[in-house]
Short mmCIF file of C-alpha atoms and ligand atoms in Angstrom, two decimals:
data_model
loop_
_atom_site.label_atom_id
_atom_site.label_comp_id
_atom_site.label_asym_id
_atom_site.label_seq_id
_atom_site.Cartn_x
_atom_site.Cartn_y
_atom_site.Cartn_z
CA UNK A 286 -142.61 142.78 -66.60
CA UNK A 287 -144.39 145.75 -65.44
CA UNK A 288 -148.13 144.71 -65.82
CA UNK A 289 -150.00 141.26 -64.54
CA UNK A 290 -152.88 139.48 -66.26
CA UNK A 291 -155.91 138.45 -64.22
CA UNK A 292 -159.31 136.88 -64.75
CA UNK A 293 -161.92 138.60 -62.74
CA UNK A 294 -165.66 137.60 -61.85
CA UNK A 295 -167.38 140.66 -63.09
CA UNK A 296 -170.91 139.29 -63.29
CA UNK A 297 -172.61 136.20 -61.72
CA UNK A 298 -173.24 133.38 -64.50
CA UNK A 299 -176.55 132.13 -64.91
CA UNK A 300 -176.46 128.71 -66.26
CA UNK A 301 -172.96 128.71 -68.84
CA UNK A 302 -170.50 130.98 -67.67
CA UNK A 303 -168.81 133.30 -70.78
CA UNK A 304 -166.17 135.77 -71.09
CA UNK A 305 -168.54 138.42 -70.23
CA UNK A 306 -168.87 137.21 -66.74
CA UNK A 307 -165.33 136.04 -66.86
CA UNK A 308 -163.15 138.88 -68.43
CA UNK A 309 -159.38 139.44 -68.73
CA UNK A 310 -157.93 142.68 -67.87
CA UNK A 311 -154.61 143.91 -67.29
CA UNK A 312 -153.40 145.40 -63.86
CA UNK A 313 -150.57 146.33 -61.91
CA UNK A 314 -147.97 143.91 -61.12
CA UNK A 315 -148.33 142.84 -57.47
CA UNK A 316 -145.76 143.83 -54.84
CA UNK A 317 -144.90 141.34 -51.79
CA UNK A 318 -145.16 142.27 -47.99
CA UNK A 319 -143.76 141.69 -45.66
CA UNK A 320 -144.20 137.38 -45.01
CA UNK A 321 -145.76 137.25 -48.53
CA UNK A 322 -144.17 135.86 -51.45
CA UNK A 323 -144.61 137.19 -55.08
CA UNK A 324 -144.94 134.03 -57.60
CA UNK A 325 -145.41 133.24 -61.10
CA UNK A 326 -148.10 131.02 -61.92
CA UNK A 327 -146.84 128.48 -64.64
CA UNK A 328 -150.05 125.79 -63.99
CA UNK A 329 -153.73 127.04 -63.30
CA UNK A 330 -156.00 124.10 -62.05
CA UNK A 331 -159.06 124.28 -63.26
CA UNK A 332 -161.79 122.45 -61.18
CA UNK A 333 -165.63 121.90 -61.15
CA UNK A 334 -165.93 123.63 -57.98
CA UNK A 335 -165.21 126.75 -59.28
CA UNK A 336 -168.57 127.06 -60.69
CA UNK A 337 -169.86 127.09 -57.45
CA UNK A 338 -167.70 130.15 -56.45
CA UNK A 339 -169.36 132.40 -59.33
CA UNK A 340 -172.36 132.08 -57.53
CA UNK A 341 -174.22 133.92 -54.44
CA UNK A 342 -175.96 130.38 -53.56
CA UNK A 343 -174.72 129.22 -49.84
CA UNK A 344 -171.83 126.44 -49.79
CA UNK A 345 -169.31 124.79 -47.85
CA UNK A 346 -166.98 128.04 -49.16
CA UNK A 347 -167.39 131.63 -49.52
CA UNK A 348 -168.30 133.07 -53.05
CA UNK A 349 -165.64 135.04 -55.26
CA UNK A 350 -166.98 138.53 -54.58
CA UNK A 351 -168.06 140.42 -57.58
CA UNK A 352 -164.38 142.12 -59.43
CA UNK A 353 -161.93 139.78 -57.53
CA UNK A 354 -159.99 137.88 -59.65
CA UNK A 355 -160.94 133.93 -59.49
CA UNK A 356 -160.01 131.47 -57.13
CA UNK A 357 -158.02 128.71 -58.06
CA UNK A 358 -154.72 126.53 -57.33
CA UNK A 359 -151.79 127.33 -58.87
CA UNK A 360 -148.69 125.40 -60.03
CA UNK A 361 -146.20 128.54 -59.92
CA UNK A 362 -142.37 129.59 -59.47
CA UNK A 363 -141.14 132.37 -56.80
CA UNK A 364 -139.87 135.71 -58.47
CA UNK A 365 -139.45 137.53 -55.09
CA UNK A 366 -139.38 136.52 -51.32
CA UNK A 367 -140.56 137.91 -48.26
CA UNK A 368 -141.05 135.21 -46.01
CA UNK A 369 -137.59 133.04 -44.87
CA UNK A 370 -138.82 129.43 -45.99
CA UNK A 371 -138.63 130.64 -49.47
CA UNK A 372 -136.66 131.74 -52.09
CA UNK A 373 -136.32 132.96 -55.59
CA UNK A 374 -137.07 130.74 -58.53
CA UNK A 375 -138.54 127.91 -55.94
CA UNK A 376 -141.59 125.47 -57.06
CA UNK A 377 -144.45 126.26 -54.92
CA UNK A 378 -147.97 125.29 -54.70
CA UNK A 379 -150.11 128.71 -54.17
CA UNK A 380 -153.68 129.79 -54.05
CA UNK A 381 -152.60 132.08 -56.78
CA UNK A 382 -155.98 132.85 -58.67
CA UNK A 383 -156.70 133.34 -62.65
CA UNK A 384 -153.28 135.48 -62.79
CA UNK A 385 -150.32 135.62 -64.24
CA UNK A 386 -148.21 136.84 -60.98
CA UNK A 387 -149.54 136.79 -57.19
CA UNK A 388 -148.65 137.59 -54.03
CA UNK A 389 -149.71 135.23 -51.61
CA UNK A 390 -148.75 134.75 -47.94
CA UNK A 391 -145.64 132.61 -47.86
CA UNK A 392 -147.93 130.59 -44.82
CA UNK A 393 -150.54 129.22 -47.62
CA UNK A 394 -147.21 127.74 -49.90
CA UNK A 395 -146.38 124.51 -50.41
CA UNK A 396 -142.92 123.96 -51.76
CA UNK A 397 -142.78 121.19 -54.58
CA UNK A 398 -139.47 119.24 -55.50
CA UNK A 399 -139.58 118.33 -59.43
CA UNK A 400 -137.03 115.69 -58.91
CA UNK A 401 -139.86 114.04 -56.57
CA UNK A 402 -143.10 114.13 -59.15
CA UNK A 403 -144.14 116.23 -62.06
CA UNK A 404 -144.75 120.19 -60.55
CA UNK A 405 -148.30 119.20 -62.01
CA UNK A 406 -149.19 116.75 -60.08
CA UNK A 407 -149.55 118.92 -57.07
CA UNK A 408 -152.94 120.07 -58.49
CA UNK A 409 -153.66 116.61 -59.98
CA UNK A 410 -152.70 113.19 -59.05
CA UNK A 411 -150.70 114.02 -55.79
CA UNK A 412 -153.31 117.13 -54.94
CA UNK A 413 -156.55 117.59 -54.17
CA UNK A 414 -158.14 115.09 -57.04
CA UNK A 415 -156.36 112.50 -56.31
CA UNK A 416 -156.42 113.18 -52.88
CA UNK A 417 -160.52 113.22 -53.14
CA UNK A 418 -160.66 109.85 -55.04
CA UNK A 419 -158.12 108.41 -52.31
CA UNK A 420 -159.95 110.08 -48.99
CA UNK A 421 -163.77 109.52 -50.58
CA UNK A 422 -163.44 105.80 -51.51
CA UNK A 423 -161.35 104.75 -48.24
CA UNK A 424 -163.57 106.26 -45.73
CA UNK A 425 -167.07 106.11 -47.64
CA UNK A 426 -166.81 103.71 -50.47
CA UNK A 427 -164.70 100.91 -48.16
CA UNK A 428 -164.86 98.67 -51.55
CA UNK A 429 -163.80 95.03 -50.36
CA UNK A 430 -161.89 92.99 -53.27
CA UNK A 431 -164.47 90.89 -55.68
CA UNK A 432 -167.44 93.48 -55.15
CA UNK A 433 -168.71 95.85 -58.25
CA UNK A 434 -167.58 99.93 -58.01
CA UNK A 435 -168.83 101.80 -60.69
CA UNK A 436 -167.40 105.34 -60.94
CA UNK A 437 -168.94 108.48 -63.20
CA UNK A 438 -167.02 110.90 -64.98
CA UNK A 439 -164.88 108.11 -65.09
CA UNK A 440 -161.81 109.74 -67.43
CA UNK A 441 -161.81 112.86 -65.09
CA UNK A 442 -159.07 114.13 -62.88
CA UNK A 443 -160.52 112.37 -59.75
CA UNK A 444 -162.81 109.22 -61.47
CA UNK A 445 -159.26 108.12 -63.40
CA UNK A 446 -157.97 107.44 -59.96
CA UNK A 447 -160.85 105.90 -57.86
CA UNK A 448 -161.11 103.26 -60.44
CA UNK A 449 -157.66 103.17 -60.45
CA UNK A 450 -157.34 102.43 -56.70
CA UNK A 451 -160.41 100.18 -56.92
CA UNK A 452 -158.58 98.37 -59.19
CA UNK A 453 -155.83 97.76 -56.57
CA UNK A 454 -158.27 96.55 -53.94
CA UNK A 455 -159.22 93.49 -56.29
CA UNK A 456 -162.72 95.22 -57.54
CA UNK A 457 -164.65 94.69 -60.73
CA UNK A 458 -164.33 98.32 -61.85
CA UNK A 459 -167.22 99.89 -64.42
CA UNK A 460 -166.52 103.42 -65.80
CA UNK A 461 -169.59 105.76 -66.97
CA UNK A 462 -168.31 108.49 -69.47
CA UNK A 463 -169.31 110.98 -72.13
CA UNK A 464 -167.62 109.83 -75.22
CA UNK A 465 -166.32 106.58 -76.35
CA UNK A 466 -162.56 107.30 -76.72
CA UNK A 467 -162.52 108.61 -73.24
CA UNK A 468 -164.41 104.69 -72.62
CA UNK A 469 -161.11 103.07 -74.24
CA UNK A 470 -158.97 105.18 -72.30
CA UNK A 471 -159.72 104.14 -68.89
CA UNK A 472 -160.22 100.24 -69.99
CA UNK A 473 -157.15 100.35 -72.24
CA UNK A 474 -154.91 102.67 -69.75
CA UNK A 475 -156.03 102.69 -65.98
CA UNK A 476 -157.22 98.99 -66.40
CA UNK A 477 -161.31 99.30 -65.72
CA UNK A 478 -162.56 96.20 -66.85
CA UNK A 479 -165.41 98.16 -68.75
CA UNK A 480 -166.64 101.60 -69.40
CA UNK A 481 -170.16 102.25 -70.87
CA UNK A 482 -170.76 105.75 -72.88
CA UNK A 483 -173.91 107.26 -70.93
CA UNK A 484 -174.73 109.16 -73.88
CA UNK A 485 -175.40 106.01 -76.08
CA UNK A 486 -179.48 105.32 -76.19
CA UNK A 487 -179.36 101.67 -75.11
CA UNK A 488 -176.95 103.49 -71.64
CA UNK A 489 -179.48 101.51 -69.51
CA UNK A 490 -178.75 97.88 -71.01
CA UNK A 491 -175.01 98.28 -71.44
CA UNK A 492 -174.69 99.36 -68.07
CA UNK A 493 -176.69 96.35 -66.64
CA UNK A 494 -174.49 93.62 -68.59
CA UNK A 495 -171.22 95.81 -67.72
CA UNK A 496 -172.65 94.46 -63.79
CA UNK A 497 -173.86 91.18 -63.99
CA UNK A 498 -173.52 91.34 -60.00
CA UNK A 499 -175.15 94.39 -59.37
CA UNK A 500 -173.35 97.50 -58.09
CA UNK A 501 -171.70 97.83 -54.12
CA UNK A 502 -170.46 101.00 -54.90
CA UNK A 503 -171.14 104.17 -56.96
CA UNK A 504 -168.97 106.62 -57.10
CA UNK A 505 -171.24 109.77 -57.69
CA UNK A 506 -169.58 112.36 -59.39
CA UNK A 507 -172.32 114.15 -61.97
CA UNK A 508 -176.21 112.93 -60.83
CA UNK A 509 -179.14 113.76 -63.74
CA UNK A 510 -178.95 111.00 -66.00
CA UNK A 511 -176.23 108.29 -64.80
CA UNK A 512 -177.34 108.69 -61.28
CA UNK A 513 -180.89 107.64 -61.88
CA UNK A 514 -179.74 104.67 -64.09
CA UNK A 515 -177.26 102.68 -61.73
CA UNK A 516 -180.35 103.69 -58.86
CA UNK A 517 -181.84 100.26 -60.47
CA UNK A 518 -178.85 98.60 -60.23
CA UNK A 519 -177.59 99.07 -56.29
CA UNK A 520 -177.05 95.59 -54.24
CA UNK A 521 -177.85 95.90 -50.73
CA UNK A 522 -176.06 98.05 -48.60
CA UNK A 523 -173.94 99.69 -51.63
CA UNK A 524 -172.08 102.54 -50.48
CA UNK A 525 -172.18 105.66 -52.57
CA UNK A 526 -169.50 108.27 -51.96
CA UNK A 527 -171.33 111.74 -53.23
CA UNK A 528 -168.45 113.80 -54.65
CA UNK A 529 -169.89 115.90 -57.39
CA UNK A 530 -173.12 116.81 -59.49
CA UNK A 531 -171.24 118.52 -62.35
CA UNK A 532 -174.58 117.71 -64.51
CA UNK A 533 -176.55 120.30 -62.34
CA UNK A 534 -173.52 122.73 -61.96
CA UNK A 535 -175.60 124.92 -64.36
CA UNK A 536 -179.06 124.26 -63.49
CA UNK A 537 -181.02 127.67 -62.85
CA UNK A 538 -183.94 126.38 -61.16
CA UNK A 539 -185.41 122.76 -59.91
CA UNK A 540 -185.64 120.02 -63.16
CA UNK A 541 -189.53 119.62 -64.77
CA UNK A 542 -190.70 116.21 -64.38
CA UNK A 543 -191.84 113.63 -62.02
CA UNK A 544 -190.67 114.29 -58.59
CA UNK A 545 -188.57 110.99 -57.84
CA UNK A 546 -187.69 111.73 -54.16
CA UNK A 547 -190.58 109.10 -52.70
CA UNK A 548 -188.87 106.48 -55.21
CA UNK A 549 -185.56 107.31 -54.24
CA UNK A 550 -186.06 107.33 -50.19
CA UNK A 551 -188.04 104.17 -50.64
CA UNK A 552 -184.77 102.35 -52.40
CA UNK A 553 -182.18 103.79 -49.80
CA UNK A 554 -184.74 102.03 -46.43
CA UNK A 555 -185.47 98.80 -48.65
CA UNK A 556 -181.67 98.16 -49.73
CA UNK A 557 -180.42 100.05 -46.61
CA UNK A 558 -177.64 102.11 -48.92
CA UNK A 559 -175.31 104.15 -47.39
CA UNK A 560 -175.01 107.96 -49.30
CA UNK A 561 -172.62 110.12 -48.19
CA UNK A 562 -171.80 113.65 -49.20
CA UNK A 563 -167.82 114.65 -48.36
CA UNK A 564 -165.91 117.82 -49.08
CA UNK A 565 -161.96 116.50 -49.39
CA UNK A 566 -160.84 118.72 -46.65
CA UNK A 567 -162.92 116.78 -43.87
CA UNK A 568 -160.94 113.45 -44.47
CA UNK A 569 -157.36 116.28 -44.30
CA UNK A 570 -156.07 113.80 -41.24
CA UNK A 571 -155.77 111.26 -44.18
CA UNK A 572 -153.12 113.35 -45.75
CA UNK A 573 -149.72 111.44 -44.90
CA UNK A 574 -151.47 108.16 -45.37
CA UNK A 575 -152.32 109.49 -48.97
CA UNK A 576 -148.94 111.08 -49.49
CA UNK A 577 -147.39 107.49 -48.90
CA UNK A 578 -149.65 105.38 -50.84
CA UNK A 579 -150.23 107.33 -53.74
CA UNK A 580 -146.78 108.70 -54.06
CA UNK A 581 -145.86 105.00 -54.49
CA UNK A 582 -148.52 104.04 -56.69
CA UNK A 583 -147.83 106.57 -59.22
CA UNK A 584 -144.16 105.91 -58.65
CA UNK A 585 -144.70 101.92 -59.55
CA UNK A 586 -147.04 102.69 -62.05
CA UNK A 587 -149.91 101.26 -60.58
CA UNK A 588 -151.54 104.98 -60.71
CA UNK A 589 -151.44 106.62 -64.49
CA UNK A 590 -152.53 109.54 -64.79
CA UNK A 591 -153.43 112.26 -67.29
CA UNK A 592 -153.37 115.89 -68.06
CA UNK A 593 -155.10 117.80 -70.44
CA UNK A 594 -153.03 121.16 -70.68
CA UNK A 595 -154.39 124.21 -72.52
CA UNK A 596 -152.02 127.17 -73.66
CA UNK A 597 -152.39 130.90 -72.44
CA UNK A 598 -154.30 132.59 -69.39
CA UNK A 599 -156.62 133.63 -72.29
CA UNK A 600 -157.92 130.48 -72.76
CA UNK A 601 -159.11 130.00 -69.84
CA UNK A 602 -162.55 130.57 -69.76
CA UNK A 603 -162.96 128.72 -72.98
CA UNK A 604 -161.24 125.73 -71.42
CA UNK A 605 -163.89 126.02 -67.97
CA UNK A 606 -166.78 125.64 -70.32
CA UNK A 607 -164.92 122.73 -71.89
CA UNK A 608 -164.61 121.21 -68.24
CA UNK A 609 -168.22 121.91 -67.62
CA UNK A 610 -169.54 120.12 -70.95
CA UNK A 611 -166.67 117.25 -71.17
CA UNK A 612 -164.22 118.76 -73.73
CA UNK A 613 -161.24 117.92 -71.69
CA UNK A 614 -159.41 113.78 -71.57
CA UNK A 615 -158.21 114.09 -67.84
CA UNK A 616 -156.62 116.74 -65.24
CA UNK A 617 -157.73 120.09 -67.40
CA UNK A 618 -154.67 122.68 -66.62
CA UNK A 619 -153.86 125.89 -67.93
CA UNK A 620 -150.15 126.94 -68.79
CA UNK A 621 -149.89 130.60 -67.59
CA UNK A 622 -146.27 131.06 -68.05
CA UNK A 623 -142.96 128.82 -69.14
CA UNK A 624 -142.55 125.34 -67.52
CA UNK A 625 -138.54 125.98 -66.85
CA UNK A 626 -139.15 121.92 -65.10
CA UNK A 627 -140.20 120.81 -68.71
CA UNK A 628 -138.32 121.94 -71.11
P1 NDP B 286 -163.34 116.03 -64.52
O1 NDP B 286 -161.92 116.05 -64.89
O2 NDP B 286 -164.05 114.73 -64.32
O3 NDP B 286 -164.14 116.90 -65.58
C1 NDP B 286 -165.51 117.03 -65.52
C2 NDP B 286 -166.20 115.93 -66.32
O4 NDP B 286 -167.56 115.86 -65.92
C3 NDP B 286 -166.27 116.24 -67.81
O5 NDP B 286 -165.12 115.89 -68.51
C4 NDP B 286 -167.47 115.41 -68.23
O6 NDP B 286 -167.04 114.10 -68.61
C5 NDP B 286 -168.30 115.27 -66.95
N1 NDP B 286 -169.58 115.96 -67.16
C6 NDP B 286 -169.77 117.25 -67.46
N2 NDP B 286 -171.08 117.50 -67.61
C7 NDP B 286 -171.72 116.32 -67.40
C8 NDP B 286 -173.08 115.92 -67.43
N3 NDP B 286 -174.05 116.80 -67.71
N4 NDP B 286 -173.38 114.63 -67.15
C9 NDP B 286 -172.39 113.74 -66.87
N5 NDP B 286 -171.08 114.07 -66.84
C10 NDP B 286 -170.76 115.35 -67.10
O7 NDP B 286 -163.54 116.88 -63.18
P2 NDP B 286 -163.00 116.48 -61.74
O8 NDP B 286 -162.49 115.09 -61.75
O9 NDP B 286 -162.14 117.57 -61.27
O10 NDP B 286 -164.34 116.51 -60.86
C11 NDP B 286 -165.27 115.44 -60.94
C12 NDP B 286 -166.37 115.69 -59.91
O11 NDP B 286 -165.81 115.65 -58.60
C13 NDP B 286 -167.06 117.04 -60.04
O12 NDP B 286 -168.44 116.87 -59.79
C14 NDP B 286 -166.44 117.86 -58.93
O13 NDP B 286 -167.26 118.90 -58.50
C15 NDP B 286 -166.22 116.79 -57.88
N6 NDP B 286 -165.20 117.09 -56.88
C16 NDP B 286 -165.57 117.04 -55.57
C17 NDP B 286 -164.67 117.22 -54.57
C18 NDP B 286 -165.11 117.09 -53.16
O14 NDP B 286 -164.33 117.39 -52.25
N7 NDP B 286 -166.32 116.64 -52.91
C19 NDP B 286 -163.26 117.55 -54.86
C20 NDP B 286 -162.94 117.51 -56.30
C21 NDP B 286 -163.89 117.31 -57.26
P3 NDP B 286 -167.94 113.20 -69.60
O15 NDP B 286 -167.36 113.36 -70.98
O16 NDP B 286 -167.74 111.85 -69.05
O17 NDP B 286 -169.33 113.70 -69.55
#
């Protein structure tokens, strides 16, 4: 164990990003400091949001700069300590990157117990998706039991739990996804009492009957195509949590076509809707409320979840695309190293 494995930006991605933009080199292994910890990454998370770090454009985050290795949460396991809360062969939860090994400060770890949850989980269920769906649809969405929340990239890591916890609030819950055994999977497994494939040419009339009442929330995860559809369908005062736009997460330049934006302003004053944008960390002071609730959801199995774990750092930047075009059924996670927790 002499060399680590990384995945570095080397060029900014326009539209699709590729293995030229995204290669794998080798490098030395990293050596910890003094209060930094030197961990092995066993789970990679890999999010939408990381699109957004490949490029220059201004956001809520810095960009990767041009040769770093990427960004990303890691699932890992200490190898070598030099901070006093941890400890060799610990479960942490690290802002390791696209590596095999990292050294990170021992003040940005989270420790994880596998006799609590799944190590997983901390980037999925328990972490910051499930933490999204949780924060998003209590402090935006507010769904009250008996109204209509339809949620987009429904099978996802974080649309699998809003309608989940919609679900629990007494909601009629309507999933929008990209293929129809991802459709049966949240209606036979999370309980969504329909899903409609928005890639079926009658989309528009099977999401109308799917809400014979109209919709009080939408939970906006992808815009283009689904957005403008359940526009037509929005009681008033609907409340539409905007989490994503992975449909535009490519886009180069602004769409052809009628501009919509006089349509659009016109709906939100006549049916007074409520749209708000949220990044997960401005709803943080939610955490322990999350902690508790979801930690007993999942725990009485009113929360499923699932993961869609690909083999080998070098798959990595196949799997993003995946994520970015709807290849993966759930939490998409890539096993760097051994799972000792698993086996
Ligand atoms: P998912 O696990 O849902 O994976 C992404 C899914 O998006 C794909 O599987 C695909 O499903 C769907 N998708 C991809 N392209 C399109 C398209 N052109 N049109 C419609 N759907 C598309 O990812 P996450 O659950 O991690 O993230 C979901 C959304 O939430 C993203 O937009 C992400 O950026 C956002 N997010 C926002 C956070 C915040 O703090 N605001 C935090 C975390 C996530 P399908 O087969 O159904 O098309």
């Amino acid at each position: 164990m002499t060399m680590n494995r990384q995945i570095i930006l080397a060029e900014r991605p326009d539209g699709m990003p590729d293995a030229t933009h995204l290669p794998l080199r080798e490098a030395a292994m990293p050596k910890p400091q003094d209060g930094q910890v030197l961990v092995r990454t066993i789970y990679l998370s890999l999010d939408p949001y990381m699109r957004g770090r490949m490029s220059a454009a201004k956001s809520y985050a810095a960009s990767v700069e041009v040769g770093a290795v990427m960004e990303g949460q890691t699932v890992g396991q200490v190898v070598a300590s030099r901070h006093p809360e941890f400890a060799e062969d610990d479960f942490v939860l690290a802002p390791g990157g696209w590596q095999a090994y990292a050294a990170v400060a021992g003040k940005t770890l989270r420790k994880l117990d596998p006799a609590v949850a799944p190590i997983s989980t901390a980037v999925g269920v328990l972490g910051m998706p499930g933490f999204t769906a949780y924060a998003g649809l209590e402090e935006i969405g507010k769904p009250q039991a008996g109204e209509t929340v339809v949620v987009s990239a429904a099978a996802g890591a974080v649309g699998q739990v809003v309608g989940q916890i919609a679900r629990i609030k007494g909601c009629r819950v309507v999933g929008v996804a990209g293929a129809d055994d991802k459709c049966r999977h949240v209606v036979e497994t999370y309980g969504f009492d329909a899903c409609v494939n928005y890639k079926d040419d009658d989309f528009a009339e099977q999401l109308a009957a799917a809400c014979p009442d109209g919709v009080d929330v939408y939970w906006e995860n992808v815009g283009g195509k689904v957005f403008t559809t359940v526009l037509d369908l929005f009681n008033d005062f609907a409340r539409i949590p905007v989490c994503g736009r992975i449909a535009h997460y490519n886009d180069s330049g602004a769409p052809d076509g009628p501009d919509r934006l006089p349509g659009l302003m016109g709906r939100i004053l006549v049916k007074r809707l409520l749209f708000k944008g949220f990044i997960q960390f401005d709803y943080r002071h939610r955490q322990p409320d999350f902690v508790q609730d979801m930690g007993a959801w999942v725990r009485d199995g009113k929360v499923r979840y699932q993961e869609d774990i690909v083999d080998g750092l070098e798959h990595a930047v196949d799997a993003f695309q995946g994520l970015l075009s709807g290849r993966n059924r759930g939490k998409l996670l890539v096993r760097v190293g051994d799972d000792p927790t698993r086996n």
